[in-house]
C-alpha positions as a Markdown table, in Angstrom:
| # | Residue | x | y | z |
|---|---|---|---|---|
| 1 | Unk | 14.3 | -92.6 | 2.1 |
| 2 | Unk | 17.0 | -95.4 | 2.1 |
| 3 | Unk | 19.8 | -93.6 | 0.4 |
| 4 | Unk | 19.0 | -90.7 | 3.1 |
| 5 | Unk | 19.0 | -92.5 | 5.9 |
| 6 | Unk | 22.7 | -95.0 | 4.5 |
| 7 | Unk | 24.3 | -92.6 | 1.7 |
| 8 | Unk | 26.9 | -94.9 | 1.5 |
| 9 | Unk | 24.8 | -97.8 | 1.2 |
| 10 | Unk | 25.4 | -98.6 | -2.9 |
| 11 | Unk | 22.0 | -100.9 | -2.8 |
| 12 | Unk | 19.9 | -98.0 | -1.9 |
| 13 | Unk | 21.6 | -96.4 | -5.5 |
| 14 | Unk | 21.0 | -99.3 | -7.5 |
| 15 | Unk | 17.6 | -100.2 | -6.7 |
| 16 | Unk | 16.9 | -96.1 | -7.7 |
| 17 | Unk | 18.4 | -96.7 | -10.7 |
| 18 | Unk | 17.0 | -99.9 | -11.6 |
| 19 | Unk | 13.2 | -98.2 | -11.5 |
| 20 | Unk | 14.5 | -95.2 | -13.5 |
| 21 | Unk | 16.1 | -97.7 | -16.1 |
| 22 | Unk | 12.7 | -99.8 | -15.9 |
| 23 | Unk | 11.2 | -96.8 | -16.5 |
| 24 | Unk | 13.6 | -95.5 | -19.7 |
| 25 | Unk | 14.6 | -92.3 | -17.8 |
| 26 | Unk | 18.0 | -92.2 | -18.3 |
| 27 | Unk | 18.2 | -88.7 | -16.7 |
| 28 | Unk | 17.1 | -90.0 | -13.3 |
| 29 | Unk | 19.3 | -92.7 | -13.5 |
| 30 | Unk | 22.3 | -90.3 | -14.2 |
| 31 | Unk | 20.8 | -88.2 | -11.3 |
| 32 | Unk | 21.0 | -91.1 | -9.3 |
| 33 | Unk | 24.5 | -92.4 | -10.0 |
| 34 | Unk | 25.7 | -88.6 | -10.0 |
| 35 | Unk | 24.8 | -88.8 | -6.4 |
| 36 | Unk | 26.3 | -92.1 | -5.7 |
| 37 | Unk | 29.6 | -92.8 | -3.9 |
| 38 | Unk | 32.4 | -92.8 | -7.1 |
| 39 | Unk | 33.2 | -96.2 | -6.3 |
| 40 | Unk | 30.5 | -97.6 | -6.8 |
| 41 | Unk | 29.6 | -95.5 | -10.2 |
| 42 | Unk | 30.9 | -98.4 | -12.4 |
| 43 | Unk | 28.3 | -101.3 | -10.4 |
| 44 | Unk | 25.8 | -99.0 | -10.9 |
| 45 | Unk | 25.9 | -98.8 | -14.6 |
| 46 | Unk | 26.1 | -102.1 | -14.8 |
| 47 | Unk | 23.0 | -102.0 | -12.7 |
| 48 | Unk | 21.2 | -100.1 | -15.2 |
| 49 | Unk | 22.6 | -101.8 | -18.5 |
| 50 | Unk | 21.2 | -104.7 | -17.1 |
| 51 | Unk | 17.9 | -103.0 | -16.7 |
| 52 | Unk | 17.8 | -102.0 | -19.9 |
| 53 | Unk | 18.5 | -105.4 | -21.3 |
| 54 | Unk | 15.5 | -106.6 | -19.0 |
| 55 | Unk | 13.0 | -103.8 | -20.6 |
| 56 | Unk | 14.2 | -104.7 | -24.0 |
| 57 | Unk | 16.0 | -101.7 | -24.4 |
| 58 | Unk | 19.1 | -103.3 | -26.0 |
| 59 | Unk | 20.5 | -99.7 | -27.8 |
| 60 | Unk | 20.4 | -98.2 | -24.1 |
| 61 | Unk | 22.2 | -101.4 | -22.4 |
| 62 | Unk | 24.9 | -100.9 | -25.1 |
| 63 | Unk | 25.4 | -97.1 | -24.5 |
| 64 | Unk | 25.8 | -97.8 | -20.9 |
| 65 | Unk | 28.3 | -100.6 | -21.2 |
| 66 | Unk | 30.1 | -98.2 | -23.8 |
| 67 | Unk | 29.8 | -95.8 | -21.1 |
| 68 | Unk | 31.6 | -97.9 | -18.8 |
| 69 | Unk | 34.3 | -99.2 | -21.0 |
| 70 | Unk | 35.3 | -95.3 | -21.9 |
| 71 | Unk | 35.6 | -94.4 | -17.9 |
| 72 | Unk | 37.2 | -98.2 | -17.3 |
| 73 | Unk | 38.6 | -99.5 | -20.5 |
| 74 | Unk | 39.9 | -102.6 | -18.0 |
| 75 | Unk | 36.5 | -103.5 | -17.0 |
| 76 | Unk | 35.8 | -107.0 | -18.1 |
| 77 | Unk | 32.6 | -107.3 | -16.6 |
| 78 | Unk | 31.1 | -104.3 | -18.9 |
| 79 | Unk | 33.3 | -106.1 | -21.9 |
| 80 | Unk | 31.9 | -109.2 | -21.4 |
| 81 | Unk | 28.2 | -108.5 | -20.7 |
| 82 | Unk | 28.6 | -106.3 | -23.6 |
| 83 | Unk | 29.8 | -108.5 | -25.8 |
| 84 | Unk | 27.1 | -111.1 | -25.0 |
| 85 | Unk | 24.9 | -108.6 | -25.1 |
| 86 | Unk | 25.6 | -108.2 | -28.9 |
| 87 | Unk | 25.6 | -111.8 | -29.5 |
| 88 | Unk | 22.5 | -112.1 | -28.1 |
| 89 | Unk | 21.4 | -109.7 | -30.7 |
| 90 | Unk | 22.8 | -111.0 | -33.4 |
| 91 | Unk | 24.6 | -107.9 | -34.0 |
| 92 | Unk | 28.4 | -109.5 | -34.8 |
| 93 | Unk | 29.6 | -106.9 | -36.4 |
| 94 | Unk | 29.6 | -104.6 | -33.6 |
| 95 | Unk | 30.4 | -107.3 | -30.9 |
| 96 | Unk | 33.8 | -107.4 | -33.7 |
| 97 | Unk | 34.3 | -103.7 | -33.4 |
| 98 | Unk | 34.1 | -104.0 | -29.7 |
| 99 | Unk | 36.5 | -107.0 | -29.4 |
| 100 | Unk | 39.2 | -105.2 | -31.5 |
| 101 | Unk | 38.7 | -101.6 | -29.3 |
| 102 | Unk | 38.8 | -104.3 | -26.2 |
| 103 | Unk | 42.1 | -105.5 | -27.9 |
| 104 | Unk | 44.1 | -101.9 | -28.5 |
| 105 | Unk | 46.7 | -101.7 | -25.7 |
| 106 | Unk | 46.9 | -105.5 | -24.9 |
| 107 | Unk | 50.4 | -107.0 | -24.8 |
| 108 | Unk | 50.9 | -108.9 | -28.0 |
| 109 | Unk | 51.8 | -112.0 | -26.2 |
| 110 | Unk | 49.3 | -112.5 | -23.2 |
| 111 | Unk | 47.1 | -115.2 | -23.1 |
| 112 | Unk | 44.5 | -112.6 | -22.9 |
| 113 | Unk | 44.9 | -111.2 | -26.4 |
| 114 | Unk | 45.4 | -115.0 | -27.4 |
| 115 | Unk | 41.5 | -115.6 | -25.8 |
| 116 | Unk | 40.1 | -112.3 | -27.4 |
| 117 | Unk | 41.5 | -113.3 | -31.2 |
| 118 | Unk | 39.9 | -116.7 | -30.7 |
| 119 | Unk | 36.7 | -115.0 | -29.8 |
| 120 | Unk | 36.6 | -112.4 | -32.6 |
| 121 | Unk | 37.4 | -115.0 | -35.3 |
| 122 | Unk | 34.4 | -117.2 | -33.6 |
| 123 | Unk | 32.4 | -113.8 | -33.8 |
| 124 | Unk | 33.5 | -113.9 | -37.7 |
| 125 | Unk | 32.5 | -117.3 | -38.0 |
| 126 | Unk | 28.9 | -116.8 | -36.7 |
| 127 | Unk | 28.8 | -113.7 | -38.5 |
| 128 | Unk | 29.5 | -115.3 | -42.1 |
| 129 | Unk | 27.5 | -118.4 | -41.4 |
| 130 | Unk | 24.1 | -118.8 | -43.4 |
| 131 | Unk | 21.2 | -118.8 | -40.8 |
| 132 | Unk | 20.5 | -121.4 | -38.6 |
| 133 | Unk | 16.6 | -123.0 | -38.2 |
């Protein structure tokens, strides 16, 4: 009824998709952000990733942020949430793979590549390190 009555209105959209990604119905929630104002497409998938990651349903948060990255390949929030997504998870090899995709393009002398090397080789580091506890 809300996204009838303020189509424009992104909450209305996100709080849609949030039950549908509660729910693992990842068809309704591309229902949902298919009839969603494009601007607000990529704050809607990050609405859902984060759903998933609340569920539990780590494999669907990282399709969705992978989603994001390959309409946005700028989008830091999706790259960062990602990445500590896979952290998180213990899953360093892919948050590697993802830093060095992230990395393609970047201009070999901004501080920004600079911050992402220094992350992967921490990534590395964890990665290689015997267990901790």
């Amino acid at each position: 009824k809300a996204r009838q009555l303020y189509p424009s209105e992104w909450r209305a959209y996100a709080f849609l998709v949030q039950i549908y990604a509660e729910q693992d119905n990842f068809a309704k929630v591309e229902e949902v952000i298919g009839m969603a104002p494009k601007d607000e497409m990529e704050r809607l998938y990050l609405n859902s990733a984060y759903a998933y990651t609340i569920v539990g349903n780590v494999d669907k948060a990282v399709m969705v942020y992978k989603k994001v990255l390959q309409a946005n390949s700028k989008s830091d929030a999706a790259f960062k949430f990602l990445i500590s997504l896979l952290y998180d998870n213990h899953r360093y090899r892919d948050a590697i793979d993802e830093v060095d995709e992230f990395i393609k393009g970047k201009d070999p002398n901004s501080s920004e590549l600079s911050t992402l090397n220094r992350l992967k080789a921490e990534l590395i580091k964890e990665m290689t390190s015997p267990p901790k506890g």
